[in-house]
Coordinates of C-alpha atoms in Angstrom, one line a residue:
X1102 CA -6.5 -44.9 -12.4
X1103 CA -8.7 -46.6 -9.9
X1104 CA -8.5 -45.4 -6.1
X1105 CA -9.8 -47.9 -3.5
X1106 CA -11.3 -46.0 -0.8
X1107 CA -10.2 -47.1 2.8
X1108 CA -12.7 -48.7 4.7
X1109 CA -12.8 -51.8 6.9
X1110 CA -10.3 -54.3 6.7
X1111 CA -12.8 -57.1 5.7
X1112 CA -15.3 -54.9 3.4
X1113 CA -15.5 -55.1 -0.7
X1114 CA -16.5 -52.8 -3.2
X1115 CA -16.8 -52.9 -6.9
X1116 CA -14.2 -50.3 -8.0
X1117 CA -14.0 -49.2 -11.7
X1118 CA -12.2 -46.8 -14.4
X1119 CA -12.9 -45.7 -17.7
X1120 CA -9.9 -43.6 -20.0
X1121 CA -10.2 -42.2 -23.3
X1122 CA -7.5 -40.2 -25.1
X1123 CA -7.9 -38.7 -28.3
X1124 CA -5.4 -37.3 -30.6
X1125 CA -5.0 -35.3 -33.8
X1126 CA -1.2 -35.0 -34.9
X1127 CA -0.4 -33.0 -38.2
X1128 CA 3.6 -33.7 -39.2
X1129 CA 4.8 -31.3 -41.9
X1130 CA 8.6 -31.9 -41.9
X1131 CA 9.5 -30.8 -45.5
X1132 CA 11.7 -32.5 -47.1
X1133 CA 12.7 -35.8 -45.8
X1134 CA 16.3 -35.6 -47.3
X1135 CA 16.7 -33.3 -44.8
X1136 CA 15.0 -33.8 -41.8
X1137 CA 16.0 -36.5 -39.1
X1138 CA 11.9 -37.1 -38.6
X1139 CA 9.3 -37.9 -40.9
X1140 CA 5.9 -36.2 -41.7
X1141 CA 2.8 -38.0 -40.9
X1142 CA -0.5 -37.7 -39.3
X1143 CA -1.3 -39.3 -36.3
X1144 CA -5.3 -39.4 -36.1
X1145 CA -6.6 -42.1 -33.4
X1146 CA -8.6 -42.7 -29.9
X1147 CA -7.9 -45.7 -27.3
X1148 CA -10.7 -46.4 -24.8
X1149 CA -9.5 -48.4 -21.3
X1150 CA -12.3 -49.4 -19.3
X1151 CA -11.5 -51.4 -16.4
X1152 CA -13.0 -52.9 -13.4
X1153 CA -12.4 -54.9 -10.2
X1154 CA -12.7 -55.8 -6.8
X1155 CA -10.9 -53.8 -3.7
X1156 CA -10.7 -54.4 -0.5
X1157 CA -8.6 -53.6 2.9
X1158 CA -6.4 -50.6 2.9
X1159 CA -5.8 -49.6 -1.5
X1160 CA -5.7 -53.2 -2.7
X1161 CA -7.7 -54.0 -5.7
X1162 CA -8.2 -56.6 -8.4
X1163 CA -8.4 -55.2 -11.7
X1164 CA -9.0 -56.5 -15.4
X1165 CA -10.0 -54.5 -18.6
X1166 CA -8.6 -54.0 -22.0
X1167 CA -7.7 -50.6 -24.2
X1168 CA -9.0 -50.4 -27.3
X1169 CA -6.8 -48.3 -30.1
X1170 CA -8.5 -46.9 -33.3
X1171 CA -6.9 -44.9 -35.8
X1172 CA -9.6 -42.6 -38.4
X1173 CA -9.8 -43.6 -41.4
X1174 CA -8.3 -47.5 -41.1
X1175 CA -11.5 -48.7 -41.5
X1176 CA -11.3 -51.1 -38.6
X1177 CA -13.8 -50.2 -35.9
X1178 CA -10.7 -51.0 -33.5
X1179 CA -7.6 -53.2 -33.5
X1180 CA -6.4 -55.8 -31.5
X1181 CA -7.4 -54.9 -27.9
X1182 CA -4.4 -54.5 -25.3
X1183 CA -5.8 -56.5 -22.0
X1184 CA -5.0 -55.2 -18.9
X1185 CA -5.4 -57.3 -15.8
X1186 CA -3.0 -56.4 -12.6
X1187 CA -3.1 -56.2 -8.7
X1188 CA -3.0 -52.4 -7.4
X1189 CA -2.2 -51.3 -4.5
X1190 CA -2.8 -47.7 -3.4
X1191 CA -3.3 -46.3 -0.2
X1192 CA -2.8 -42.9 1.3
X1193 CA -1.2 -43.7 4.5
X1194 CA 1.1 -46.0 2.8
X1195 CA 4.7 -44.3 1.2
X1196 CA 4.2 -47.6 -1.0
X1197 CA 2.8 -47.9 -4.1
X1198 CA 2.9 -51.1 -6.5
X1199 CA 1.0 -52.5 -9.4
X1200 CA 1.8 -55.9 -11.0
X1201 CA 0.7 -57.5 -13.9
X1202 CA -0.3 -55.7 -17.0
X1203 CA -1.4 -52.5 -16.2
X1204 CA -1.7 -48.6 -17.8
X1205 CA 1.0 -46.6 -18.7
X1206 CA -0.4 -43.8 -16.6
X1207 CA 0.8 -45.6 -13.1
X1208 CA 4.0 -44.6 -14.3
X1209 CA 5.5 -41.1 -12.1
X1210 CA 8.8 -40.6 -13.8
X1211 CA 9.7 -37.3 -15.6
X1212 CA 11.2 -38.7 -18.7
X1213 CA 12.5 -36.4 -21.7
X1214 CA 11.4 -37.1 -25.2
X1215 CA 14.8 -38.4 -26.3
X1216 CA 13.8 -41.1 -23.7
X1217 CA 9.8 -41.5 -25.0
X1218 CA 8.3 -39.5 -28.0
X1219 CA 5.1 -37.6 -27.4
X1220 CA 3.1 -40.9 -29.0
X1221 CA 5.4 -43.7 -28.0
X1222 CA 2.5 -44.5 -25.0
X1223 CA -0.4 -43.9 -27.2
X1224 CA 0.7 -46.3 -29.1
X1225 CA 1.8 -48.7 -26.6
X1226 CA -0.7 -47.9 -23.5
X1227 CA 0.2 -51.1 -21.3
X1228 CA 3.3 -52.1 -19.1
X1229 CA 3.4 -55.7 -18.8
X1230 CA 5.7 -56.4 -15.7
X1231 CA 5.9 -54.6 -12.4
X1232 CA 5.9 -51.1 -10.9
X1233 CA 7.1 -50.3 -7.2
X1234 CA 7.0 -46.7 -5.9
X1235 CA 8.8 -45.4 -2.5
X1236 CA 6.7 -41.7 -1.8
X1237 CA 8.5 -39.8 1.4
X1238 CA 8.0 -36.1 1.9
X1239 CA 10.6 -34.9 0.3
X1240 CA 11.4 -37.3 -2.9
X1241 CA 10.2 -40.1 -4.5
X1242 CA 12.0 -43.4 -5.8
X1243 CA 10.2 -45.7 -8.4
X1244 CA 11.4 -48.8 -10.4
X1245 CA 9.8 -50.5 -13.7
X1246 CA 9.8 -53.3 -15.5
X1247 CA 8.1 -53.7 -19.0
X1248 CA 8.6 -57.0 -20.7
X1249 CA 7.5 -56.4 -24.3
X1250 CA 8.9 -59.1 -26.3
X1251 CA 8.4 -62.9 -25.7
X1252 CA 11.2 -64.7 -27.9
X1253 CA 9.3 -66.6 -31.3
X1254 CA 11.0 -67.5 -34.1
X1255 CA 10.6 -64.0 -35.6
X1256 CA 10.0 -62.2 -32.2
X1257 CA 12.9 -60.8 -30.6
X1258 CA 13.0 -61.0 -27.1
X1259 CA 13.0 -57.8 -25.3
X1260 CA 12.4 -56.0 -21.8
X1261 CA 12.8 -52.3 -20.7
X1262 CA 13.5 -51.1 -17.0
X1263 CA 12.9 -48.1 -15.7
X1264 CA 14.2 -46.5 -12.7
X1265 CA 13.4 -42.8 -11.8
X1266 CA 13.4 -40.7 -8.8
X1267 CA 13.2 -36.9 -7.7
X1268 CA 13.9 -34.8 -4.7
X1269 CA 12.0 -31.7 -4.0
X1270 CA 13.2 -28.4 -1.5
X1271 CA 11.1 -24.9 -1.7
X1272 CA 11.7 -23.6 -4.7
X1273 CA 14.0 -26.0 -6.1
X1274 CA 14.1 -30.1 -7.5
X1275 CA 16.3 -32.6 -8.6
X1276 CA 15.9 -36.1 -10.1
X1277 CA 17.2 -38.5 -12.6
X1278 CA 15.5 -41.2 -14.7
X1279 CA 17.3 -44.5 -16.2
X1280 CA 16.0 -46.4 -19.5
X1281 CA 17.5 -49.6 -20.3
X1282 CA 15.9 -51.2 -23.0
X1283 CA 17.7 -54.8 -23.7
X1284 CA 17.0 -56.1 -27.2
X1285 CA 18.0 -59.8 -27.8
X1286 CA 17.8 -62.1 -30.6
X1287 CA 15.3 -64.6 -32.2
X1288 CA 15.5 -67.8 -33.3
X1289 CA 16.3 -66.8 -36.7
X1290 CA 17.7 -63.0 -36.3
X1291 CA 21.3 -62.5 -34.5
X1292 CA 22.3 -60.0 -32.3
X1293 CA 21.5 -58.4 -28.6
X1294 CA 22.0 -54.7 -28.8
X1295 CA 21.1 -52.6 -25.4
X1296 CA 19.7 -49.0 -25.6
X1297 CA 20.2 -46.8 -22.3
X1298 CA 19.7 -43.3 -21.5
X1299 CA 20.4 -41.6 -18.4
X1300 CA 18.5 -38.2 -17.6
X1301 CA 19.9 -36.3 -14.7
X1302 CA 18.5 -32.9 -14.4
X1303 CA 18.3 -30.1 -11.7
X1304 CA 14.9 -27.4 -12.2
X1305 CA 13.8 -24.2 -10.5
X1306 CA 9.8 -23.6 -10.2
X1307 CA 9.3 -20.0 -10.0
X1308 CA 5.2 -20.4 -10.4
X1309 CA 4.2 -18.9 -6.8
X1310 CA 6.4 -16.1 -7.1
X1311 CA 5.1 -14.6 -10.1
X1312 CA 2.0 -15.7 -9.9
X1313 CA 1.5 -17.9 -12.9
X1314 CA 0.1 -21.5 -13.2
X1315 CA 3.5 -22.4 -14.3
X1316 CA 6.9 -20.9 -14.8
X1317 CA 10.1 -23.3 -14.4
X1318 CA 13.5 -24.3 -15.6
X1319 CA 15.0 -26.8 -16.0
X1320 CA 18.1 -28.1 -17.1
X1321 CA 19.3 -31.9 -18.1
X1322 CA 22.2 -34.0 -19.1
X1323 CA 21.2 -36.9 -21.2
X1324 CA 23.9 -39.8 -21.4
X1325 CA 23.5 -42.5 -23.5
X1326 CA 24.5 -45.9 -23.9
X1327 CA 24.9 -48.6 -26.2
X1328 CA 26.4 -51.6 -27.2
X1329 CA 25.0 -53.7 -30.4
X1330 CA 27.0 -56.8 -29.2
X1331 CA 27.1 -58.2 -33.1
X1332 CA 27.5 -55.5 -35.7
X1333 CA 29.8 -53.8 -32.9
X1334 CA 30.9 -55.2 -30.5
X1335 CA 32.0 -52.4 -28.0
X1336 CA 29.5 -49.2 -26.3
X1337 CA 28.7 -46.5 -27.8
X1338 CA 28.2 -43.4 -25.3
X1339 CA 26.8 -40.2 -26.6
X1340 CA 25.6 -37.4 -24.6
X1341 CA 24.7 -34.0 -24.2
X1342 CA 22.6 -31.2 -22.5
X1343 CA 19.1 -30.2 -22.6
X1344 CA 17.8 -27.0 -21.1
X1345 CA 13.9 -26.6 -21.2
X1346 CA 11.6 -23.3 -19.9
X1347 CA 7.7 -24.0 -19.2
X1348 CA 5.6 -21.2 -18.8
X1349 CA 1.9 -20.6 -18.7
X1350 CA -0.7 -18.1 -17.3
X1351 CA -4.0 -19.3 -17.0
X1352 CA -5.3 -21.2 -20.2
X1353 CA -2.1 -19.8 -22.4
X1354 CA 1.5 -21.3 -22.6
X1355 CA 5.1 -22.0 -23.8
X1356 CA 7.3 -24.7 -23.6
X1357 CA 10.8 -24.0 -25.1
X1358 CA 13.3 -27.5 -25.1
X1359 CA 16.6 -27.0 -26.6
X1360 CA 19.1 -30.0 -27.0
X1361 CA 22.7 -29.5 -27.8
X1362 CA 24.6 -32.4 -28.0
X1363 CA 25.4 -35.8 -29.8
X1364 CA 23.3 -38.3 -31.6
X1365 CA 21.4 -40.4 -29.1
X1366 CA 20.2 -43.3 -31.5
X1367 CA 23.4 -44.1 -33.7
X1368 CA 22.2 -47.3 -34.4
X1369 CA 18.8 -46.0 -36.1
X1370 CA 19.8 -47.2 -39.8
X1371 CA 22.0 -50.4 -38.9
X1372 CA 20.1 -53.7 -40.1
X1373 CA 17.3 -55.3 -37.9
X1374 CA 18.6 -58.7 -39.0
X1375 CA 14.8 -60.3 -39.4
X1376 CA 13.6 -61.5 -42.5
X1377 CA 12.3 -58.3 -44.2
X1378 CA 15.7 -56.9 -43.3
X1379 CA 14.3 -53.4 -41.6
X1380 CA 16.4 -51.5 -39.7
X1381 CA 16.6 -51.2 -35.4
X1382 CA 14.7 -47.7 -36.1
X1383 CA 11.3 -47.0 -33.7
X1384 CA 11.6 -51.0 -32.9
X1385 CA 14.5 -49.9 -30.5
X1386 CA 14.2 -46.1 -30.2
X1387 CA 11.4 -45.0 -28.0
X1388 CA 12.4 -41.6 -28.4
X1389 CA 11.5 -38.7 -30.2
X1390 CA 13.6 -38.8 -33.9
X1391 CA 14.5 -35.3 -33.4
X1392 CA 17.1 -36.5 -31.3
X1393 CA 19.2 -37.8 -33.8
X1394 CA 19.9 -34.3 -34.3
X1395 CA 21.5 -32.9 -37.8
X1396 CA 24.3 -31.7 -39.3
X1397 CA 24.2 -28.5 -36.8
X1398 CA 24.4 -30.8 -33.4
X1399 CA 21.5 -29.5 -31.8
X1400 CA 18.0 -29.4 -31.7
X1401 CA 15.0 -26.7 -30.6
X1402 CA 11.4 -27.5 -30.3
X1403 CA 8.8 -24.5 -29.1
X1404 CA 5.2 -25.6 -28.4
X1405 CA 2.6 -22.6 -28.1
X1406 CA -0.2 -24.3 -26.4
X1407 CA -3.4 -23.2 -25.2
X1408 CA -5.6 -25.3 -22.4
X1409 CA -8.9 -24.2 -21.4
X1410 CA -10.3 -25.2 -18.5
X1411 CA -12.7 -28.2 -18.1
X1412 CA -14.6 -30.2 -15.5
X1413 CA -12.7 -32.2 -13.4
X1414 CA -11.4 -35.5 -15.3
X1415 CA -11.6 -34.1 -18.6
X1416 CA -8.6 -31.9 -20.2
X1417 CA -8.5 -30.2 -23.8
X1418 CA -5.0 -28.9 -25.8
X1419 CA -4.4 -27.2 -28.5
X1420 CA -0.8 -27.0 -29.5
X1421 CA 1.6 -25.6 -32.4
X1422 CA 5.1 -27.3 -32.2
X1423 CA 7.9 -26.0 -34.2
X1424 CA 11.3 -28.0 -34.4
X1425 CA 14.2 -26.5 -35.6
X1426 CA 17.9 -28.5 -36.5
X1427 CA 19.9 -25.3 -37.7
X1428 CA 18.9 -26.2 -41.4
X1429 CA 15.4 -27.1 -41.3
X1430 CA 12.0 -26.1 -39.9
X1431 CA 9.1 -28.3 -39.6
X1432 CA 5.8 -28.2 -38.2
X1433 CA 3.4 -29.6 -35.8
X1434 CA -0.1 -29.1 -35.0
X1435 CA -1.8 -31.2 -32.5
X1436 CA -5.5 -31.3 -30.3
X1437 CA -5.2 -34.1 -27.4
X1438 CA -8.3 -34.5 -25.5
X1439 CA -8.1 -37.0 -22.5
X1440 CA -11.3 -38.4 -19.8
X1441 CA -10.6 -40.0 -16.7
X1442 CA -13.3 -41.0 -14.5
X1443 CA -14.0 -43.6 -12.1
X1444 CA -16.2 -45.2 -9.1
X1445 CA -13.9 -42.9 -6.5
X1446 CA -15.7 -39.5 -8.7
X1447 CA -19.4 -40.6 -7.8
X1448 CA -21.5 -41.2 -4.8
X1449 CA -23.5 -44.4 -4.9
X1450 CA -26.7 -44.7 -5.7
X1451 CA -28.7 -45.9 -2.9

């Protein structure tokens, strides 16, 4: 994320940014009869280097390009995702906005992973659209747009907005997050179906009393909404509670999500109406499959992580996930490693 230092009004610099996130993901769901997600292994790296001009007070030019790999597909990388967007970003502004195509990472919101699974932005690393972010002292308001589907003759046209915000008193914060993602028709496949969901959720951050890097609560309600305008023809609203406790003391930690509730992608299995006939599935579903929930109506997910600590702009995870649908146990074990660096982290060479 590139940070234009302030300096005259009518000086230049050459800024620049370079991100690399790697991941290791080991899926082992059992049987998948039985469980609402499937096993896999996720086993890739994307690269975003980008660079640009800035000038004034946090504007900046910017243009780049993140390059995905997974191991073993025996492509050195895939198509390259091009970035090239107008930042700007300055401390004594409350403003924020980036417009264009642009990271993922610009993005504030605290979104749950009914709303966006754990790889749903490793996998798609670039908003093409617009962000706009309001920063006062106490909260924060930002709104998104992400157009990611141009209408073809087998592309469906589609967009997502985004709108999130949180409020923050001592001890205590509150915020909501909305996800509308409107999926319209082709010229040869019928149908506009809309996916929402609507997190509102109030948390408690008890890290500086006990004196742990981390120890909060928090607790959601997760509403959703839609409305396949063909197959259906009238909304669809499920909903239910999420209650999640983060904890962690130095390098060690626990994050404990439990959702009890309906399921919050009922159209998963309906047809796709393209020419292959798939189903709506992970095309409209940015969420986490888990969701879905089983026969039980809820679902828990523990992740046992530890982090050590590393130099600035460089983190390391190790995690072991275990999801749990009142039937079924499955098993996750992932490494994340993530760089950040930039032109704002070193003194020029003179």
């Amino acid at each position: 994320m590139a940070v234009v230092v302030p300096c005259a009004a009518i000086a230049q610099e050459f800024v620049w940014n370079a991100d690399f996130d790697f991941r290791f993901d080991n899926r082992e769901y059992g049987d998948p009869s039985k469980m609402v997600a499937p096993s896999e292994t996720i086993f890739g790296a994307n690269i975003t280097p980008e660079a640009g001009l800035g000038w004034g007070y946090g504007h900046s030019l910017m243009i780049g390009a993140t390059l995905h790999a997974d191991m073993g597909s025996q492509k050195f990388f895939d198509s390259p995702s091009f970035i090239a967007y107008y930042d700007f970003a300055d401390s004594r502004s409350r403003l924020r906005a980036s417009l264009g195509l642009f990271p993922c990472s610009k993005l504030r919101g605290r979104f749950s992973r009914a709303t966006f699974d754990d790889t749903y932005w490793f996998y798609n690393p670039t908003i093409e659209g617009a962000m706009l972010r309001y920063t006062s002292s106490y909260w924060w308001l930002e709104v998104a747009c992400d157009w990611n589907g141009l209408r073809s003759a087998s592309r469906r046209e589609m967009f997502t907005l985004l709108v999130s915000g949180e409020a923050k008193k001592s001890l205590s914060y509150a915020g909501y997050n909305l996800m509308l993602h409107h999926h319209a028709q082709s010229d040869t496949a019928r149908g506009v179906v809309d996916n929402g969901l609507l997190n509102v959720y109030l948390g408690i951050d008890l890290s500086s009393l006990f004196m742990l890097t981390e120890f909060s609560f928090q607790a959601s309600w997760l509403q959703g909404y839609q409305n396949d305008r063909y197959h259906i023809g009238k909304p669809v609203m499920p909903g239910g509670y999420e209650l999640t406790l983060t904890m962690q003391r130095n390098h060690v930690g626990l994050v404990d999500t439990f959702y009890k509730g309906q399921d919050l992608m009922p159209y998963w299995n309906m047809p796709y109406e393209d020419a292959n006939g798939a189903v709506y599935g992970s095309n409209l579903y940015s969420g986490d499959p888990f969701y879905r929930v089983g026969e039980k109506g809820f679902y828990s997910r523990t992740e046992l992580f530890w982090e050590p600590k590393l130099k600035d702009g460089l983190s390391l995870r190790f995690s072991s996930v275990h999801h749990y649908d009142g039937l079924n146990w499955g098993w996750q074990q992932v490494v994340t490693l993530k760089v950040n660096i930039g032109s704002d982290m070193f003194a020029p060479i003179r």
